[in-house]
Amino acid sequence: MIGYLPGRSSLHRAHPYTPLAVAAGLLFLAFAFRSPAAVWAVVVAAAAFAAAGGVLGAVLRPAAMLALPTWILLTVLHGLLGGPPHLALGPLALSAPGVERALVFGGRIAAILFAFLTALATVAPPRLVEAMTARGVPFGRIYLLVSTLTVVPRMRARVRQIIDAQQCRGLRIGGSPLARVRALGPLVVPLVLSALAEVDEQALALDVRGGSAAGRRTALAPPADHAGDRLVRWTVLVGVVAAYAWKFAGAGR
Amino acid sequence: MTLRDLVVIRLGVAVNLVIGQVAAALLLPVFLDTIGTVLVAALVGPRAAIVAGLTSQVLNAVLSGNFTWLPFGLVQIVIALYAALAARLGAFRRLSTAIPAGLLLGLVAASASAPISYFLFGGVTAGGVTAVTTVIRALGAPLPVAVAAASYSTDLLDKSLVFALVAVVLRSLPHQMAVRFPMLAR
């Protein structure tokens, strides 16, 4: 959908934790408010975040592609099928409270998509790995997040091979729903068994590379964590806590 | 957690992420995106299964760009704990016990996912489930009932299939491979 987009914006140069903290802060803020105006203010903030990273144009398309079907379903489920009072909009009668709810939920989805797609586009994975290593994040967590991304394309290719091979042996993957459910076994079992057969070999390869070594690892080129980065992250934390304090005090409308 | 556990968790995450492709190729109305979590729970244990489930949820969001799935990580934790308990009780030894255990997991998982879907996203999440929600709502059911009914109907089918498939995989494990997973012997 979207990956890292090289650039020289302040977000690209920031410590990798900073854009991730801002994205997480925007997610929490989107759920802290219950009025359409407040939620859409968070959407504007998320769009500004994307603009600060110089990726607004690149993020807009995937965000719209992911959000549009949801907005349409929200309009149907809450606007058309919502309760009274209704607003006349041409030939349509839309539920007024339903439209308000659809705006809130649709805004939350837009804010989350803008925020995290921006983080995805501006945080370089190798810099994130370096930052995590420098912070003493255990090897296992880094390995799971980064290494699995490299395994998925290989496993997808294996799925295609298994489908082709089983079809050559006469497996039909069409027909009635029951016939298609029956076809699952011959596809899933060889995929999982072949992957399990490689477990010991991969564990040994990791061990040889020092995967089981105790102690803190040294990052080769850890990203600088400037005072400005820390200030942004603390501001996000304080902002989120203040928003939820406001919400639970009963003023979050 | 040993290096071997880590490799099995990575396998579970990859299975979660990829098996949906098989379900889509077969045009099945299920996700099958928790097979890896259940498999890891049966082979390694609950802690590893929770790690596999949460990592799958994060990577699924990263790979698809749809970060609105992140809050459903809670459902992966529920599934991991339930599957580990089911494995300890021997639910995967026979299909006749795996399928009912999967149906029960469907009830448990839907009870966890329906409130997230309703309260955080107004009942609009994955396309297939939302289509069912919309049909039930159009038939006159209140929105919370429509969201719950859609979640239960899809999760019952999905989780019983997941448990059945994991039972078939575990029964197909060659003996030399099975003895390397002490959880299986319990």
XYZ file of C-alpha atoms in Angstrom:
439
model
C 0.000 0.000 0.000
C 2.679 2.525 1.086
C 6.197 2.163 2.413
C 9.075 4.414 3.423
C 9.486 7.413 1.130
C 12.987 8.930 1.324
C 13.066 12.652 2.056
C 14.741 15.430 4.015
C 11.790 16.748 6.015
C 11.926 17.340 9.760
C 10.055 14.066 10.273
C 12.562 12.129 8.167
C 15.427 13.617 10.219
C 13.716 13.196 13.599
C 14.439 10.329 15.952
C 12.270 7.414 14.661
C 10.345 7.280 17.941
C 9.104 10.866 17.442
C 6.852 10.349 14.347
C 5.605 7.084 15.868
C 4.765 8.874 19.147
C 2.930 11.638 17.262
C 0.948 9.040 15.253
C 0.034 7.140 18.434
C -0.901 10.447 20.123
C -3.212 11.352 17.209
C -4.867 7.909 17.456
C -5.568 8.394 21.160
C -6.769 11.974 20.578
C -9.186 10.796 17.866
C -10.867 8.552 20.432
C -10.789 11.185 23.186
C -13.389 13.402 21.458
C -17.039 12.722 20.691
C -18.082 15.775 18.662
C -17.599 15.893 14.864
C -15.853 19.305 15.052
C -13.276 18.096 17.609
C -12.620 14.803 15.781
C -12.194 16.571 12.439
C -9.794 19.023 14.125
C -7.681 15.926 14.899
C -7.961 14.951 11.195
C -6.644 18.406 10.242
C -3.786 17.960 12.743
C -3.012 14.548 11.186
C -3.016 16.105 7.690
C -0.664 18.835 8.981
C 1.569 16.084 10.374
C 1.664 14.516 6.871
C 2.406 17.924 5.327
C 5.269 18.451 7.812
C 6.760 15.199 6.552
C 6.339 16.309 2.924
C 4.208 13.218 2.236
C 0.679 14.680 2.222
C 0.165 13.951 -1.488
C 1.592 10.434 -1.223
C -0.478 9.605 1.862
C -3.730 11.133 0.589
C -4.393 8.465 -2.080
C -3.963 5.301 0.039
C -5.761 6.981 2.959
C -8.703 7.840 0.689
C -8.737 4.346 -0.848
C -8.898 2.774 2.611
C -11.287 5.322 4.133
C -13.810 5.733 1.277
C -15.469 2.289 1.532
C -15.745 2.784 5.303
C -17.263 6.258 4.905
C -19.824 4.879 2.414
C -20.767 2.048 4.789
C -20.965 4.506 7.712
C -23.283 6.765 5.679
C -25.535 3.799 4.853
C -25.474 2.233 8.327
C -25.851 5.431 10.361
C -27.170 8.045 7.906
C -29.711 6.101 5.829
C -30.625 3.451 8.412
C -30.329 5.721 11.484
C -33.176 6.870 13.726
C -35.192 10.138 13.679
C -35.150 13.102 13.329
C -34.368 12.969 9.609
C -32.894 15.639 7.345
C -34.092 15.892 3.747
C -31.138 15.877 1.346
C -32.612 15.873 -2.144
C -34.386 12.515 -2.586
C -32.652 11.107 0.516
C -33.766 11.334 4.145
C -30.711 11.115 6.382
C -30.831 10.590 10.141
C -29.473 13.721 11.869
C -27.947 11.887 14.871
C -26.773 9.154 12.482
C -24.927 11.661 10.287
C -23.270 13.113 13.408
C -22.132 9.638 14.475
C -20.913 8.823 10.933
C -18.868 12.051 10.948
C -17.280 11.117 14.288
C -16.438 7.524 13.301
C -15.375 8.534 9.774
C -13.137 11.275 11.210
C -11.485 8.842 13.624
C -10.691 6.460 10.768
C -9.307 9.305 8.620
C -7.122 10.578 11.489
C -5.708 7.113 12.225
C -4.951 6.461 8.546
C -3.290 9.870 7.987
C -1.227 9.579 11.172
C 0.115 6.047 10.734
C 0.583 6.194 6.952
C 2.668 9.329 7.550
C 4.754 7.532 10.183
C 5.167 4.602 7.778
C 6.289 6.950 4.989
C 8.775 8.932 7.095
C 10.381 6.373 9.436
C 13.137 4.415 7.677
C 13.028 0.788 8.933
C 16.853 0.496 9.327
C 16.912 3.685 11.450
C 14.070 2.312 13.565
C 16.027 -0.918 14.117
C 19.103 1.114 15.123
C 17.019 3.245 17.491
C 15.440 0.152 19.081
C 18.842 -1.520 19.452
C 20.294 1.626 21.041
C 17.379 1.718 23.508
C 18.070 -1.879 24.563
C 14.926 -3.383 22.993
C 15.407 -7.181 23.206
C 16.734 -8.854 20.064
C 13.648 -11.102 19.857
C 11.203 -8.210 19.396
C 13.306 -6.552 16.707
C 13.771 -9.894 14.949
C 10.018 -10.597 14.943
C 9.022 -7.210 13.556
C 11.695 -6.917 10.880
C 12.416 -10.505 9.895
C 8.757 -11.524 9.491
C 8.330 -8.865 6.801
C 11.002 -10.665 4.763
C 9.366 -14.082 5.271
C 5.883 -13.061 4.110
C 6.722 -12.646 0.375
C 8.527 -16.037 0.398
C 5.547 -17.716 2.022
C 3.148 -16.064 -0.440
C 5.225 -17.510 -3.289
C 5.058 -20.928 -1.590
C 1.247 -20.637 -1.365
C 1.082 -20.047 -5.122
C 3.359 -23.088 -5.735
C 1.201 -25.293 -3.499
C -2.027 -24.140 -5.195
C -0.500 -24.902 -8.625
C 0.874 -28.279 -7.490
C -2.381 -29.398 -5.881
C -4.385 -28.292 -8.921
C -2.045 -30.401 -11.084
C -2.907 -33.347 -8.802
C -6.598 -32.748 -9.470
C -7.606 -30.468 -6.589
C -10.601 -28.304 -7.520
C -10.652 -24.964 -5.741
C -14.024 -23.907 -7.138
C -17.515 -25.310 -6.737
C -19.841 -25.216 -3.747
C -18.785 -23.527 -0.488
C -18.393 -26.968 1.121
C -16.092 -28.114 -1.707
C -14.011 -24.962 -1.258
C -13.764 -25.536 2.505
C -12.596 -29.118 1.800
C -9.858 -27.698 -0.459
C -8.402 -25.760 2.501
C -6.737 -28.817 4.061
C -4.593 -29.765 1.027
C -3.426 -26.132 0.796
C -2.859 -25.207 4.451
C -1.323 -28.467 5.743
C 1.660 -28.611 3.307
C 2.297 -24.884 3.807
C 2.498 -25.154 7.592
C 4.349 -28.493 7.647
C 7.014 -27.283 5.215
C 7.515 -24.138 7.325
C 7.723 -26.169 10.566
C 10.335 -28.430 8.973
C 12.654 -25.418 8.692
C 12.315 -24.285 12.321
C 15.403 -26.046 13.705
C 17.583 -24.968 10.787
C 16.536 -21.316 11.222
C 17.024 -21.440 15.007
C 20.538 -22.790 14.452
C 21.274 -20.032 11.907
C 20.149 -17.412 14.450
C 22.254 -18.989 17.189
C 25.338 -18.943 14.950
C 24.764 -15.217 14.368
C 24.694 -14.533 18.113
C 20.920 -14.453 18.487
C 21.078 -16.044 21.923
C 23.892 -13.809 23.199
C 23.048 -12.135 26.480
C 23.777 -8.488 27.194
C 22.981 -5.226 25.499
C 23.764 -4.927 21.794
C 25.657 -1.989 20.356
C 23.962 -0.024 17.599
C 26.349 0.873 14.768
C 24.788 4.240 13.913
C 22.097 5.123 16.461
C 19.896 8.067 15.371
C 20.412 11.228 17.416
C 17.689 11.921 19.974
C 17.695 15.740 20.208
C 16.058 17.801 22.942
C 13.457 18.889 20.361
C 12.476 15.240 19.781
C 12.069 14.629 23.477
C 10.051 17.846 23.853
C 7.668 16.755 21.051
C 7.160 13.321 22.613
C 6.512 14.781 26.077
C 4.099 17.342 24.587
C 2.184 14.513 22.858
C 1.995 12.553 26.115
C 0.815 15.570 28.120
C -1.717 16.468 25.380
C -3.204 12.958 25.365
C -3.416 12.797 29.166
C -5.059 16.269 29.242
C -7.580 15.261 26.520
C -8.613 12.133 28.438
C -8.787 14.047 31.734
C -11.100 16.507 29.935
C -13.132 13.627 28.466
C -13.581 11.816 31.795
C -14.393 15.091 33.537
C -17.450 15.133 31.268
C -16.425 18.003 29.013
C -15.306 15.978 25.963
C -18.016 17.151 23.606
C 11.789 -17.394 25.312
C 14.253 -19.524 23.302
C 15.482 -18.835 19.762
C 13.430 -21.824 18.618
C 10.287 -20.297 20.153
C 11.076 -17.049 18.318
C 11.336 -18.866 14.994
C 8.024 -20.670 15.634
C 6.379 -17.339 16.540
C 7.695 -15.817 13.292
C 6.246 -18.782 11.413
C 2.899 -18.259 13.185
C 2.846 -14.568 12.275
C 3.679 -15.326 8.630
C 0.937 -17.988 8.519
C -1.567 -15.483 9.956
C -0.602 -12.916 7.323
C -0.495 -15.269 4.334
C -3.297 -17.747 4.897
C -5.895 -15.042 4.221
C -4.596 -15.188 0.650
C -5.640 -18.852 0.487
C -9.093 -17.997 1.875
C -9.425 -15.234 -0.734
C -8.291 -17.600 -3.537
C -11.024 -20.026 -2.474
C -13.585 -17.163 -2.279
C -14.435 -18.148 1.307
C -16.349 -15.691 3.526
C -13.864 -16.149 6.406
C -10.584 -14.483 7.425
C -8.518 -17.451 8.714
C -6.058 -14.865 10.062
C -5.610 -16.537 13.445
C -4.424 -20.008 12.364
C -0.821 -19.049 13.213
C -1.788 -17.742 16.671
C -3.691 -20.948 17.491
C -0.876 -23.112 16.107
C 1.748 -21.303 18.219
C -0.499 -21.660 21.297
C -0.659 -25.429 20.724
C 3.049 -25.847 19.931
C 4.744 -23.393 22.309
C 2.249 -21.919 24.791
C 0.124 -18.877 25.651
C 2.908 -16.297 26.020
C 4.357 -17.057 22.597
C 0.851 -17.102 21.090
C 0.088 -13.648 22.512
C 3.340 -12.314 20.995
C 2.442 -13.953 17.654
C -1.086 -12.509 17.725
C -0.053 -8.961 18.592
C 2.842 -8.966 16.099
C 0.448 -10.211 13.400
C -1.962 -7.390 14.164
C 0.775 -4.742 13.930
C 2.321 -6.179 10.747
C -1.099 -6.664 9.155
C -1.734 -2.955 9.707
C 1.712 -2.046 8.334
C 1.379 -4.251 5.234
C -2.188 -3.228 4.388
C -1.941 0.383 5.532
C -5.198 -0.136 7.443
C -4.209 0.886 10.952
C -7.812 0.860 12.162
C -7.295 -2.887 12.798
C -4.842 -2.156 15.654
C -7.464 -2.086 18.467
C -8.488 -5.639 17.504
C -5.141 -6.813 18.940
C -7.128 -7.422 22.128
C -9.047 -10.183 20.308
C -5.750 -11.865 19.379
C -4.832 -11.993 23.101
C -8.180 -13.614 23.927
C -7.707 -16.157 21.117
C -4.138 -16.956 22.236
C -5.184 -17.618 25.846
C -8.221 -19.681 24.854
C -6.279 -21.740 22.274
C -3.511 -22.525 24.782
C -6.125 -23.699 27.298
C -7.880 -25.764 24.609
C -4.551 -27.360 23.629
C -3.797 -28.207 27.264
C -7.219 -29.855 27.567
C -6.511 -31.917 24.428
C -9.099 -30.256 22.184
C -6.904 -30.665 19.079
C -6.548 -34.459 19.391
C -9.733 -35.134 17.392
C -11.809 -33.140 14.923
C -14.875 -34.027 16.993
C -13.475 -31.998 19.914
C -11.625 -29.337 17.868
C -14.709 -28.097 15.996
C -16.907 -27.575 19.108
C -13.945 -25.909 20.853
C -13.595 -23.645 17.791
C -17.294 -22.787 17.893
C -16.918 -21.805 21.554
C -13.897 -19.678 20.619
C -16.101 -18.039 17.962
C -18.503 -16.994 20.728
C -15.649 -15.748 22.930
C -13.869 -13.889 20.086
C -17.089 -12.262 18.861
C -17.876 -11.163 22.418
C -14.493 -9.401 22.433
C -14.592 -7.965 18.898
C -18.222 -6.778 18.694
C -17.856 -4.110 21.447
C -14.632 -2.807 19.827
C -16.361 -2.644 16.451
C -19.477 -0.958 17.878
C -17.997 1.520 20.331
C -14.821 2.522 18.457
C -15.928 2.310 14.815
C -19.730 2.466 14.864
C -19.989 -1.118 13.601
C -18.031 -0.484 10.393
C -14.830 -2.536 10.126
C -13.881 -5.293 7.665
C -15.986 -5.304 4.464
C -17.597 -8.747 4.771
C -18.668 -8.353 8.392
C -19.984 -4.836 7.757
C -22.015 -6.069 4.761
C -23.704 -8.601 7.078
C -24.210 -5.857 9.709
C -25.840 -3.603 7.093
C -28.208 -6.359 5.903
C -29.285 -7.184 9.476
C -29.723 -3.479 10.265
C -31.765 -2.993 7.069
C -34.035 -5.825 8.255
C -34.884 -3.622 11.241
C -32.563 -4.860 14.001
C -31.049 -2.175 16.293
C -27.423 -1.347 15.449
C -25.836 -3.032 18.531
C -27.812 -6.218 17.757
C -26.812 -6.065 14.062
C -23.116 -5.607 14.921
C -23.190 -8.462 17.456
C -25.115 -10.813 15.124
C -22.678 -10.138 12.259
C -19.663 -10.708 14.532
C -21.061 -13.931 15.975
C -22.065 -15.380 12.596
C -18.672 -14.727 10.961
C -16.577 -15.655 14.019
C -18.394 -18.953 14.660
C -17.626 -20.146 11.123
C -14.109 -18.666 11.049
C -12.888 -20.002 14.398
C -14.376 -23.488 13.998
C -12.571 -23.736 10.628
C -9.339 -22.441 12.224
C -9.492 -25.042 15.012
C -10.324 -27.831 12.545
C -7.376 -26.887 10.318
C -4.941 -26.668 13.250
C -6.149 -30.096 14.463
C -5.495 -31.523 10.970
C -2.013 -29.916 10.883
C -1.114 -31.270 14.348
C -2.355 -34.768 13.446
C -0.286 -34.630 10.239
C 2.941 -33.724 12.065
C 5.530 -36.491 11.616
C 6.499 -38.080 14.947
C 10.118 -36.813 14.745
C 8.827 -33.269 14.352
C 6.071 -33.551 16.969
C 8.432 -34.704 19.751
C 10.369 -31.452 19.419
C 7.352 -29.534 20.790
C 6.932 -30.509 24.470
C 3.576 -28.666 24.661
C 2.133 -31.275 22.280
C 3.008 -34.120 24.645
C 1.116 -32.559 27.572
